[in-house]
JSON list of C-alpha atoms and ligand atoms in Angstrom, two decimals:
[
{"chain": "A", "resi": 1, "resn": "MET", "atom": "CA", "xyz": [0.96, -22.31, -41.35]},
{"chain": "A", "resi": 2, "resn": "ASP", "atom": "CA", "xyz": [2.88, -21.11, -38.31]},
{"chain": "A", "resi": 3, "resn": "GLN", "atom": "CA", "xyz": [3.81, -23.13, -35.22]},
{"chain": "A", "resi": 4, "resn": "GLY", "atom": "CA", "xyz": [0.90, -21.67, -33.27]},
{"chain": "A", "resi": 5, "resn": "GLN", "atom": "CA", "xyz": [-1.55, -22.93, -35.84]},
{"chain": "A", "resi": 6, "resn": "THR", "atom": "CA", "xyz": [0.10, -26.36, -35.90]},
{"chain": "A", "resi": 7, "resn": "ASN", "atom": "CA", "xyz": [-0.19, -26.64, -32.11]},
{"chain": "A", "resi": 8, "resn": "GLU", "atom": "CA", "xyz": [-3.77, -25.45, -32.10]},
{"chain": "A", "resi": 9, "resn": "PHE", "atom": "CA", "xyz": [-4.81, -28.01, -34.71]},
{"chain": "A", "resi": 10, "resn": "GLU", "atom": "CA", "xyz": [-2.89, -30.79, -32.95]},
{"chain": "A", "resi": 11, "resn": "ASN", "atom": "CA", "xyz": [-4.53, -29.94, -29.63]},
{"chain": "A", "resi": 12, "resn": "PHE", "atom": "CA", "xyz": [-7.89, -30.01, -31.33]},
{"chain": "A", "resi": 13, "resn": "ASP", "atom": "CA", "xyz": [-7.18, -33.42, -32.83]},
{"chain": "A", "resi": 14, "resn": "LYS", "atom": "CA", "xyz": [-6.28, -34.68, -29.37]},
{"chain": "A", "resi": 15, "resn": "GLN", "atom": "CA", "xyz": [-9.72, -33.75, -28.11]},
{"chain": "A", "resi": 16, "resn": "PHE", "atom": "CA", "xyz": [-11.16, -36.33, -30.49]},
{"chain": "A", "resi": 17, "resn": "LYS", "atom": "CA", "xyz": [-8.86, -39.03, -29.23]},
{"chain": "A", "resi": 18, "resn": "GLU", "atom": "CA", "xyz": [-10.23, -41.05, -26.40]},
{"chain": "A", "resi": 19, "resn": "THR", "atom": "CA", "xyz": [-6.88, -41.56, -24.74]},
{"chain": "A", "resi": 20, "resn": "VAL", "atom": "CA", "xyz": [-6.85, -37.99, -23.51]},
{"chain": "A", "resi": 21, "resn": "ASN", "atom": "CA", "xyz": [-5.52, -37.90, -19.94]},
{"chain": "A", "resi": 22, "resn": "ARG", "atom": "CA", "xyz": [-8.36, -37.68, -17.49]},
{"chain": "A", "resi": 23, "resn": "PRO", "atom": "CA", "xyz": [-7.52, -36.65, -13.95]},
{"chain": "A", "resi": 24, "resn": "GLN", "atom": "CA", "xyz": [-8.83, -39.86, -12.38]},
{"chain": "A", "resi": 25, "resn": "ALA", "atom": "CA", "xyz": [-8.39, -38.41, -8.90]},
{"chain": "A", "resi": 26, "resn": "LEU", "atom": "CA", "xyz": [-11.49, -36.31, -9.59]},
{"chain": "A", "resi": 27, "resn": "CYS", "atom": "CA", "xyz": [-13.66, -39.41, -9.37]},
{"chain": "A", "resi": 28, "resn": "ASP", "atom": "CA", "xyz": [-15.11, -39.60, -5.88]},
{"chain": "A", "resi": 29, "resn": "THR", "atom": "CA", "xyz": [-16.16, -43.22, -6.45]},
{"chain": "A", "resi": 30, "resn": "CYS", "atom": "CA", "xyz": [-19.86, -42.63, -5.96]},
{"chain": "A", "resi": 31, "resn": "GLY", "atom": "CA", "xyz": [-20.37, -45.52, -8.42]},
{"chain": "A", "resi": 32, "resn": "ARG", "atom": "CA", "xyz": [-23.46, -43.94, -9.99]},
{"chain": "A", "resi": 33, "resn": "CYS", "atom": "CA", "xyz": [-22.10, -43.95, -13.55]},
{"chain": "A", "resi": 34, "resn": "CYS", "atom": "CA", "xyz": [-21.67, -47.73, -13.24]},
{"chain": "A", "resi": 35, "resn": "LYS", "atom": "CA", "xyz": [-25.33, -48.09, -12.27]},
{"chain": "A", "resi": 36, "resn": "SER", "atom": "CA", "xyz": [-26.90, -45.83, -14.89]},
{"chain": "A", "resi": 37, "resn": "ILE", "atom": "CA", "xyz": [-25.42, -46.95, -18.19]},
{"chain": "A", "resi": 38, "resn": "THR", "atom": "CA", "xyz": [-27.39, -46.34, -21.35]},
{"chain": "A", "resi": 39, "resn": "THR", "atom": "CA", "xyz": [-26.93, -45.97, -25.09]},
{"chain": "A", "resi": 40, "resn": "SER", "atom": "CA", "xyz": [-28.81, -44.56, -28.04]},
{"chain": "A", "resi": 41, "resn": "ARG", "atom": "CA", "xyz": [-29.27, -48.10, -29.44]},
{"chain": "A", "resi": 42, "resn": "THR", "atom": "CA", "xyz": [-32.20, -50.31, -28.54]},
{"chain": "A", "resi": 43, "resn": "HIS", "atom": "CA", "xyz": [-31.44, -53.56, -26.74]},
{"chain": "A", "resi": 44, "resn": "GLU", "atom": "CA", "xyz": [-32.51, -55.51, -29.83]},
{"chain": "A", "resi": 45, "resn": "GLU", "atom": "CA", "xyz": [-30.06, -53.56, -31.97]},
{"chain": "A", "resi": 46, "resn": "LEU", "atom": "CA", "xyz": [-27.33, -54.26, -29.44]},
{"chain": "A", "resi": 47, "resn": "GLU", "atom": "CA", "xyz": [-28.10, -57.97, -29.49]},
{"chain": "A", "resi": 48, "resn": "GLN", "atom": "CA", "xyz": [-27.82, -58.01, -33.26]},
{"chain": "A", "resi": 49, "resn": "MET", "atom": "CA", "xyz": [-24.58, -56.03, -33.19]},
{"chain": "A", "resi": 50, "resn": "ALA", "atom": "CA", "xyz": [-23.17, -58.33, -30.50]},
{"chain": "A", "resi": 51, "resn": "LYS", "atom": "CA", "xyz": [-23.89, -61.32, -32.76]},
{"chain": "A", "resi": 52, "resn": "GLU", "atom": "CA", "xyz": [-21.84, -59.56, -35.41]},
{"chain": "A", "resi": 53, "resn": "GLY", "atom": "CA", "xyz": [-18.97, -59.42, -32.92]},
{"chain": "A", "resi": 54, "resn": "LYS", "atom": "CA", "xyz": [-19.07, -55.73, -32.10]},
{"chain": "A", "resi": 55, "resn": "GLU", "atom": "CA", "xyz": [-17.37, -55.19, -28.75]},
{"chain": "A", "resi": 56, "resn": "GLU", "atom": "CA", "xyz": [-19.23, -51.95, -27.98]},
{"chain": "A", "resi": 57, "resn": "ALA", "atom": "CA", "xyz": [-22.51, -53.91, -28.16]},
{"chain": "A", "resi": 58, "resn": "TRP", "atom": "CA", "xyz": [-21.20, -57.03, -26.46]},
{"chain": "A", "resi": 59, "resn": "VAL", "atom": "CA", "xyz": [-20.58, -55.16, -23.20]},
{"chain": "A", "resi": 60, "resn": "PHE", "atom": "CA", "xyz": [-24.25, -54.22, -23.02]},
{"chain": "A", "resi": 61, "resn": "VAL", "atom": "CA", "xyz": [-25.53, -57.68, -23.87]},
{"chain": "A", "resi": 62, "resn": "GLU", "atom": "CA", "xyz": [-23.09, -59.84, -21.90]},
{"chain": "A", "resi": 63, "resn": "PHE", "atom": "CA", "xyz": [-21.13, -57.74, -19.42]},
{"chain": "A", "resi": 64, "resn": "PHE", "atom": "CA", "xyz": [-23.58, -55.19, -18.03]},
{"chain": "A", "resi": 65, "resn": "LYS", "atom": "CA", "xyz": [-27.01, -56.17, -16.71]},
{"chain": "A", "resi": 66, "resn": "ARG", "atom": "CA", "xyz": [-30.20, -54.67, -18.01]},
{"chain": "A", "resi": 67, "resn": "TYR", "atom": "CA", "xyz": [-32.67, -53.19, -15.53]},
{"chain": "A", "resi": 68, "resn": "PRO", "atom": "CA", "xyz": [-36.08, -54.85, -16.02]},
{"chain": "A", "resi": 69, "resn": "SER", "atom": "CA", "xyz": [-37.63, -51.40, -16.51]},
{"chain": "A", "resi": 70, "resn": "ILE", "atom": "CA", "xyz": [-36.82, -47.71, -16.40]},
{"chain": "A", "resi": 71, "resn": "ASP", "atom": "CA", "xyz": [-38.64, -47.51, -13.08]},
{"chain": "A", "resi": 72, "resn": "GLU", "atom": "CA", "xyz": [-36.23, -50.05, -11.61]},
{"chain": "A", "resi": 73, "resn": "ALA", "atom": "CA", "xyz": [-33.29, -47.92, -12.75]},
{"chain": "A", "resi": 74, "resn": "ARG", "atom": "CA", "xyz": [-35.00, -44.85, -11.35]},
{"chain": "A", "resi": 75, "resn": "LYS", "atom": "CA", "xyz": [-35.06, -46.44, -7.90]},
{"chain": "A", "resi": 76, "resn": "VAL", "atom": "CA", "xyz": [-31.26, -46.71, -7.94]},
{"chain": "A", "resi": 77, "resn": "VAL", "atom": "CA", "xyz": [-30.09, -43.58, -9.81]},
{"chain": "A", "resi": 78, "resn": "PRO", "atom": "CA", "xyz": [-33.13, -41.29, -10.10]},
{"chain": "A", "resi": 79, "resn": "GLU", "atom": "CA", "xyz": [-31.28, -38.06, -10.93]},
{"chain": "A", "resi": 80, "resn": "GLN", "atom": "CA", "xyz": [-29.31, -39.65, -13.76]},
{"chain": "A", "resi": 81, "resn": "VAL", "atom": "CA", "xyz": [-32.34, -41.42, -15.25]},
{"chain": "A", "resi": 82, "resn": "GLU", "atom": "CA", "xyz": [-34.23, -38.12, -15.29]},
{"chain": "A", "resi": 83, "resn": "GLN", "atom": "CA", "xyz": [-31.28, -36.29, -16.83]},
{"chain": "A", "resi": 84, "resn": "VAL", "atom": "CA", "xyz": [-30.81, -38.86, -19.59]},
{"chain": "A", "resi": 85, "resn": "ILE", "atom": "CA", "xyz": [-34.51, -38.94, -20.45]},
{"chain": "A", "resi": 86, "resn": "ARG", "atom": "CA", "xyz": [-34.65, -35.14, -20.47]},
{"chain": "A", "resi": 87, "resn": "GLU", "atom": "CA", "xyz": [-31.71, -34.94, -22.90]},
{"chain": "A", "resi": 88, "resn": "LEU", "atom": "CA", "xyz": [-32.89, -37.74, -25.17]},
{"chain": "A", "resi": 89, "resn": "SER", "atom": "CA", "xyz": [-36.40, -36.30, -25.34]},
{"chain": "A", "resi": 90, "resn": "LEU", "atom": "CA", "xyz": [-34.92, -33.33, -27.23]},
{"chain": "A", "resi": 91, "resn": "ASN", "atom": "CA", "xyz": [-34.48, -35.64, -30.24]},
{"chain": "A", "resi": 92, "resn": "LYS", "atom": "CA", "xyz": [-37.45, -35.54, -32.54]},
{"chain": "A", "resi": 93, "resn": "ASP", "atom": "CA", "xyz": [-37.55, -39.35, -32.91]},
{"chain": "A", "resi": 94, "resn": "PHE", "atom": "CA", "xyz": [-37.43, -39.90, -29.15]},
{"chain": "A", "resi": 95, "resn": "ASP", "atom": "CA", "xyz": [-39.30, -43.01, -28.02]},
{"chain": "A", "resi": 96, "resn": "ILE", "atom": "CA", "xyz": [-39.08, -43.86, -24.33]},
{"chain": "A", "resi": 97, "resn": "ASN", "atom": "CA", "xyz": [-40.00, -47.48, -25.05]},
{"chain": "A", "resi": 98, "resn": "LYS", "atom": "CA", "xyz": [-36.72, -47.93, -26.89]},
{"chain": "A", "resi": 99, "resn": "ILE", "atom": "CA", "xyz": [-34.52, -46.88, -23.96]},
{"chain": "A", "resi": 100, "resn": "SER", "atom": "CA", "xyz": [-32.89, -49.33, -21.60]},
{"chain": "A", "resi": 101, "resn": "PHE", "atom": "CA", "xyz": [-30.73, -48.69, -18.58]},
{"chain": "A", "resi": 102, "resn": "TYR", "atom": "CA", "xyz": [-27.99, -51.05, -17.43]},
{"chain": "A", "resi": 103, "resn": "TYR", "atom": "CA", "xyz": [-25.90, -51.53, -14.34]},
{"chain": "A", "resi": 104, "resn": "CYS", "atom": "CA", "xyz": [-22.58, -53.18, -13.89]},
{"chain": "A", "resi": 105, "resn": "PRO", "atom": "CA", "xyz": [-22.34, -56.16, -11.52]},
{"chain": "A", "resi": 106, "resn": "HIS", "atom": "CA", "xyz": [-18.66, -55.36, -10.91]},
{"chain": "A", "resi": 107, "resn": "VAL", "atom": "CA", "xyz": [-19.10, -52.13, -9.01]},
{"chain": "A", "resi": 108, "resn": "THR", "atom": "CA", "xyz": [-18.45, -52.64, -5.29]},
{"chain": "A", "resi": 109, "resn": "LYS", "atom": "CA", "xyz": [-20.49, -51.28, -2.39]},
{"chain": "A", "resi": 110, "resn": "ASP", "atom": "CA", "xyz": [-17.85, -48.54, -2.08]},
{"chain": "A", "resi": 111, "resn": "GLY", "atom": "CA", "xyz": [-18.29, -47.49, -5.71]},
{"chain": "A", "resi": 112, "resn": "LEU", "atom": "CA", "xyz": [-15.01, -49.09, -6.79]},
{"chain": "A", "resi": 113, "resn": "CYS", "atom": "CA", "xyz": [-14.42, -51.15, -9.89]},
{"chain": "A", "resi": 114, "resn": "SER", "atom": "CA", "xyz": [-13.63, -54.76, -8.95]},
{"chain": "A", "resi": 115, "resn": "VAL", "atom": "CA", "xyz": [-12.28, -55.47, -12.44]},
{"chain": "A", "resi": 116, "resn": "TYR", "atom": "CA", "xyz": [-10.36, -52.24, -12.87]},
{"chain": "A", "resi": 117, "resn": "GLU", "atom": "CA", "xyz": [-7.40, -53.67, -14.79]},
{"chain": "A", "resi": 118, "resn": "THR", "atom": "CA", "xyz": [-9.60, -55.44, -17.32]},
{"chain": "A", "resi": 119, "resn": "ARG", "atom": "CA", "xyz": [-12.57, -53.04, -17.43]},
{"chain": "A", "resi": 120, "resn": "PRO", "atom": "CA", "xyz": [-14.11, -52.56, -20.88]},
{"chain": "A", "resi": 121, "resn": "TYR", "atom": "CA", "xyz": [-12.97, -49.88, -23.25]},
{"chain": "A", "resi": 122, "resn": "CYS", "atom": "CA", "xyz": [-16.04, -47.68, -22.68]},
{"chain": "A", "resi": 123, "resn": "CYS", "atom": "CA", "xyz": [-15.16, -47.51, -18.97]},
{"chain": "A", "resi": 124, "resn": "ARG", "atom": "CA", "xyz": [-11.55, -46.62, -19.70]},
{"chain": "A", "resi": 125, "resn": "VAL", "atom": "CA", "xyz": [-12.52, -43.59, -21.76]},
{"chain": "A", "resi": 126, "resn": "ALA", "atom": "CA", "xyz": [-15.40, -42.22, -19.68]},
{"chain": "A", "resi": 127, "resn": "PRO", "atom": "CA", "xyz": [-16.18, -39.39, -19.59]},
{"chain": "A", "resi": 128, "resn": "ARG", "atom": "CA", "xyz": [-15.27, -39.17, -23.26]},
{"chain": "A", "resi": 129, "resn": "HIS", "atom": "CA", "xyz": [-15.54, -35.41, -23.48]},
{"chain": "A", "resi": 130, "resn": "GLY", "atom": "CA", "xyz": [-17.14, -32.35, -21.97]},
{"chain": "A", "resi": 131, "resn": "TRP", "atom": "CA", "xyz": [-20.62, -33.28, -23.13]},
{"chain": "A", "resi": 132, "resn": "SER", "atom": "CA", "xyz": [-20.69, -36.88, -21.88]},
{"chain": "A", "resi": 133, "resn": "LEU", "atom": "CA", "xyz": [-23.79, -37.21, -19.72]},
{"chain": "A", "resi": 134, "resn": "MET", "atom": "CA", "xyz": [-22.34, -38.01, -16.32]},
{"chain": "A", "resi": 135, "resn": "PRO", "atom": "CA", "xyz": [-24.59, -38.13, -13.25]},
{"chain": "A", "resi": 136, "resn": "PRO", "atom": "CA", "xyz": [-25.28, -34.71, -11.72]},
{"chain": "A", "resi": 137, "resn": "GLY", "atom": "CA", "xyz": [-22.62, -33.86, -9.14]},
{"chain": "A", "resi": 138, "resn": "CYS", "atom": "CA", "xyz": [-20.04, -36.21, -10.73]},
{"chain": "A", "resi": 139, "resn": "GLY", "atom": "CA", "xyz": [-16.50, -35.31, -9.68]},
{"chain": "A", "resi": 140, "resn": "PHE", "atom": "CA", "xyz": [-15.64, -34.65, -13.32]},
{"chain": "A", "resi": 141, "resn": "GLU", "atom": "CA", "xyz": [-18.10, -31.76, -13.63]},
{"chain": "A", "resi": 142, "resn": "GLY", "atom": "CA", "xyz": [-15.44, -29.02, -13.43]},
{"chain": "A", "resi": 143, "resn": "TRP", "atom": "CA", "xyz": [-13.13, -30.91, -15.77]},
{"chain": "A", "resi": 144, "resn": "GLN", "atom": "CA", "xyz": [-15.95, -31.35, -18.27]},
{"chain": "A", "resi": 145, "resn": "PHE", "atom": "CA", "xyz": [-16.68, -27.63, -18.13]},
{"chain": "A", "resi": 146, "resn": "GLU", "atom": "CA", "xyz": [-13.03, -26.88, -18.95]},
{"chain": "A", "resi": 147, "resn": "GLU", "atom": "CA", "xyz": [-13.04, -29.42, -21.77]},
{"chain": "A", "resi": 148, "resn": "ARG", "atom": "CA", "xyz": [-16.15, -27.84, -23.28]},
{"chain": "A", "resi": 149, "resn": "GLU", "atom": "CA", "xyz": [-14.54, -24.41, -23.18]},
{"chain": "A", "resi": 150, "resn": "LYS", "atom": "CA", "xyz": [-11.34, -25.74, -24.78]},
{"chain": "A", "resi": 151, "resn": "THR", "atom": "CA", "xyz": [-13.31, -27.38, -27.57]},
{"chain": "A", "resi": 152, "resn": "LYS", "atom": "CA", "xyz": [-15.33, -24.23, -28.22]},
{"chain": "A", "resi": 153, "resn": "SER", "atom": "CA", "xyz": [-12.19, -22.14, -28.32]},
{"chain": "A", "resi": 154, "resn": "SER", "atom": "CA", "xyz": [-10.56, -24.53, -30.81]},
{"chain": "A", "resi": 155, "resn": "VAL", "atom": "CA", "xyz": [-13.63, -24.56, -33.04]},
{"chain": "A", "resi": 156, "resn": "ARG", "atom": "CA", "xyz": [-13.65, -20.75, -33.06]},
{"chain": "A", "resi": 157, "resn": "TYR", "atom": "CA", "xyz": [-9.96, -20.72, -33.90]},
{"chain": "A", "resi": 158, "resn": "ILE", "atom": "CA", "xyz": [-10.51, -23.01, -36.86]},
{"chain": "A", "resi": 159, "resn": "LYS", "atom": "CA", "xyz": [-13.43, -20.96, -38.12]},
{"chain": "A", "resi": 160, "resn": "GLU", "atom": "CA", "xyz": [-11.42, -17.73, -37.88]},
{"chain": "A", "resi": 161, "resn": "TYR", "atom": "CA", "xyz": [-8.45, -19.34, -39.62]},
{"chain": "A", "resi": 162, "resn": "LEU", "atom": "CA", "xyz": [-10.69, -20.56, -42.43]},
{"chain": "A", "resi": 163, "resn": "GLN", "atom": "CA", "xyz": [-12.26, -17.14, -42.75]},
{"chain": "A", "resi": 164, "resn": "ARG", "atom": "CA", "xyz": [-8.80, -15.56, -43.07]},
{"chain": "A", "resi": 165, "resn": "ILE", "atom": "CA", "xyz": [-7.80, -18.04, -45.77]},
{"chain": "A", "resi": 166, "resn": "GLU", "atom": "CA", "xyz": [-11.01, -17.44, -47.69]},
{"chain": "A", "resi": 167, "resn": "SER", "atom": "CA", "xyz": [-10.51, -13.68, -47.50]},
{"chain": "A", "resi": 168, "resn": "ILE", "atom": "CA", "xyz": [-6.99, -13.97, -48.91]},
{"chain": "A", "resi": 169, "resn": "TYR", "atom": "CA", "xyz": [-7.64, -16.51, -51.68]},
{"chain": "A", "resi": 170, "resn": "SER", "atom": "CA", "xyz": [-10.58, -15.92, -53.97]},
{"chain": "A", "resi": 171, "resn": "ASN", "atom": "CA", "xyz": [-10.10, -19.08, -56.00]},
{"chain": "A", "resi": 172, "resn": "ASP", "atom": "CA", "xyz": [-10.94, -22.50, -54.54]},
{"chain": "A", "resi": 173, "resn": "ASP", "atom": "CA", "xyz": [-8.11, -24.05, -56.55]},
{"chain": "A", "resi": 174, "resn": "ASP", "atom": "CA", "xyz": [-5.39, -21.80, -55.10]},
{"chain": "A", "resi": 175, "resn": "ILE", "atom": "CA", "xyz": [-2.76, -23.67, -53.10]},
{"chain": "A", "resi": 176, "resn": "VAL", "atom": "CA", "xyz": [-2.46, -22.54, -49.50]},
{"chain": "A", "resi": 177, "resn": "PRO", "atom": "CA", "xyz": [1.25, -22.17, -48.68]},
{"chain": "A", "resi": 178, "resn": "GLY", "atom": "CA", "xyz": [2.46, -24.48, -45.93]},
{"chain": "A", "resi": 179, "resn": "GLN", "atom": "CA", "xyz": [-0.60, -26.70, -46.24]},
{"chain": "A", "resi": 180, "resn": "ASN", "atom": "CA", "xyz": [0.00, -28.28, -49.62]},
{"chain": "A", "resi": 181, "resn": "LEU", "atom": "CA", "xyz": [-3.75, -28.21, -50.14]},
{"chain": "A", "resi": 182, "resn": "THR", "atom": "CA", "xyz": [-6.08, -26.16, -52.26]},
{"chain": "A", "resi": 183, "resn": "VAL", "atom": "CA", "xyz": [-8.45, -23.78, -50.51]},
{"chain": "A", "resi": 184, "resn": "LYS", "atom": "CA", "xyz": [-11.27, -26.20, -51.25]},
{"chain": "A", "resi": 185, "resn": "GLU", "atom": "CA", "xyz": [-9.41, -29.18, -49.82]},
{"chain": "A", "resi": 186, "resn": "LEU", "atom": "CA", "xyz": [-8.39, -27.24, -46.73]},
{"chain": "A", "resi": 187, "resn": "ARG", "atom": "CA", "xyz": [-11.96, -26.07, -46.17]},
{"chain": "A", "resi": 188, "resn": "GLU", "atom": "CA", "xyz": [-13.21, -29.66, -46.38]},
{"chain": "A", "resi": 189, "resn": "LYS", "atom": "CA", "xyz": [-10.53, -30.85, -44.00]},
{"chain": "A", "resi": 190, "resn": "LEU", "atom": "CA", "xyz": [-11.26, -28.18, -41.41]},
{"chain": "A", "resi": 191, "resn": "LEU", "atom": "CA", "xyz": [-15.03, -28.50, -41.61]},
{"chain": "A", "resi": 192, "resn": "LYS", "atom": "CA", "xyz": [-14.64, -32.24, -41.09]},
{"chain": "A", "resi": 193, "resn": "LYS", "atom": "CA", "xyz": [-12.72, -31.53, -37.90]},
{"chain": "A", "resi": 194, "resn": "ILE", "atom": "CA", "xyz": [-15.55, -29.54, -36.40]},
{"chain": "A", "resi": 195, "resn": "GLU", "atom": "CA", "xyz": [-18.43, -31.61, -37.78]},
{"chain": "A", "resi": 196, "resn": "PRO", "atom": "CA", "xyz": [-18.64, -34.00, -34.77]},
{"chain": "A", "resi": 197, "resn": "TRP", "atom": "CA", "xyz": [-19.36, -31.03, -32.51]},
{"chain": "A", "resi": 198, "resn": "GLU", "atom": "CA", "xyz": [-22.37, -29.83, -34.49]},
{"chain": "A", "resi": 199, "resn": "LYS", "atom": "CA", "xyz": [-24.76, -31.75, -32.28]},
{"chain": "A", "resi": 200, "resn": "TYR", "atom": "CA", "xyz": [-23.41, -29.78, -29.32]},
{"chain": "A", "resi": 201, "resn": "GLY", "atom": "CA", "xyz": [-24.02, -26.43, -31.01]},
{"chain": "A", "resi": 202, "resn": "SER", "atom": "CA", "xyz": [-20.74, -25.70, -32.80]},
{"chain": "A", "resi": 203, "resn": "LEU", "atom": "CA", "xyz": [-22.56, -23.86, -35.59]},
{"chain": "A", "resi": 204, "resn": "PHE", "atom": "CA", "xyz": [-23.15, -21.02, -33.12]},
{"chain": "A", "resi": 205, "resn": "TRP", "atom": "CA", "xyz": [-19.71, -20.88, -31.48]},
{"chain": "B", "resi": 1, "resn": "SF4", "atom": "S1", "xyz": [-20.28, -40.62, -11.47]},
{"chain": "B", "resi": 1, "resn": "SF4", "atom": "FE1", "xyz": [-18.36, -39.49, -11.60]},
{"chain": "B", "resi": 1, "resn": "SF4", "atom": "S2", "xyz": [-17.63, -39.40, -9.49]},
{"chain": "B", "resi": 1, "resn": "SF4", "atom": "FE2", "xyz": [-19.18, -41.00, -9.57]},
{"chain": "B", "resi": 1, "resn": "SF4", "atom": "S3", "xyz": [-18.03, -42.89, -9.95]},
{"chain": "B", "resi": 1, "resn": "SF4", "atom": "FE3", "xyz": [-18.69, -42.08, -11.94]},
{"chain": "B", "resi": 1, "resn": "SF4", "atom": "S4", "xyz": [-16.95, -40.88, -12.64]},
{"chain": "B", "resi": 1, "resn": "SF4", "atom": "FE4", "xyz": [-16.68, -41.18, -10.44]},
{"chain": "B", "resi": 2, "resn": "SF4", "atom": "S1", "xyz": [-16.34, -52.43, -15.31]},
{"chain": "B", "resi": 2, "resn": "SF4", "atom": "FE1", "xyz": [-15.78, -51.17, -13.57]},
{"chain": "B", "resi": 2, "resn": "SF4", "atom": "S2", "xyz": [-15.74, -49.08, -14.34]},
{"chain": "B", "resi": 2, "resn": "SF4", "atom": "FE2", "xyz": [-16.89, -50.30, -15.82]},
{"chain": "B", "resi": 2, "resn": "SF4", "atom": "S3", "xyz": [-19.00, -50.09, -15.23]},
{"chain": "B", "resi": 2, "resn": "SF4", "atom": "FE3", "xyz": [-18.21, -51.92, -14.21]},
{"chain": "B", "resi": 2, "resn": "SF4", "atom": "S4", "xyz": [-17.51, -51.25, -12.20]},
{"chain": "B", "resi": 2, "resn": "SF4", "atom": "FE4", "xyz": [-17.79, -49.42, -13.47]}
]
């Protein structure tokens, strides 16, 4: 494994980490992401998870406020509600009755966060990556595009590297020099790296 490969794999790993540096200056403080929060879990599931002490559920149950209905959310952030519903409806088990939207009571009239220093983890890491569903026209749009391209490029790199290895070594038990892994182990490791991106289409990159 040469230095170039090491850097490429390290960069790729960083894309999974949620502490990646986001250029916060890109946020134009429209405040819409704080008024159109949703999750793939139902509210009942979140309540149960919150009882079990799960922080990611607690914020929905205790910290954010639930809109009484999707129509109420639509009045405030129509474009984001439509976008989210459009994306979720691509899932075969989509059920609109299971979706809830939330807003945060801590967003100011100017779109600022009044609890910035102590904001929850999910706010600190948003947008998580290039595919995070931010409201249309969000200041991070260009950044998300670049992040998507970087991820695709890294996935392609890994696939090409794996293909090279498999063309050199015909036996799964061969040790790959510099990796200290068999071909089989290396394949499993690399496929695991790209697995989280399958839902975004990585099989075709
Ligand atoms: S939607 Fe984008 S631009 Fe608007 S407040 Fe959220 S992060 Fe900032
Ligand atoms: S805590 Fe701050 S950043 Fe998070 S949703 Fe509320 S206002 Fe927005």
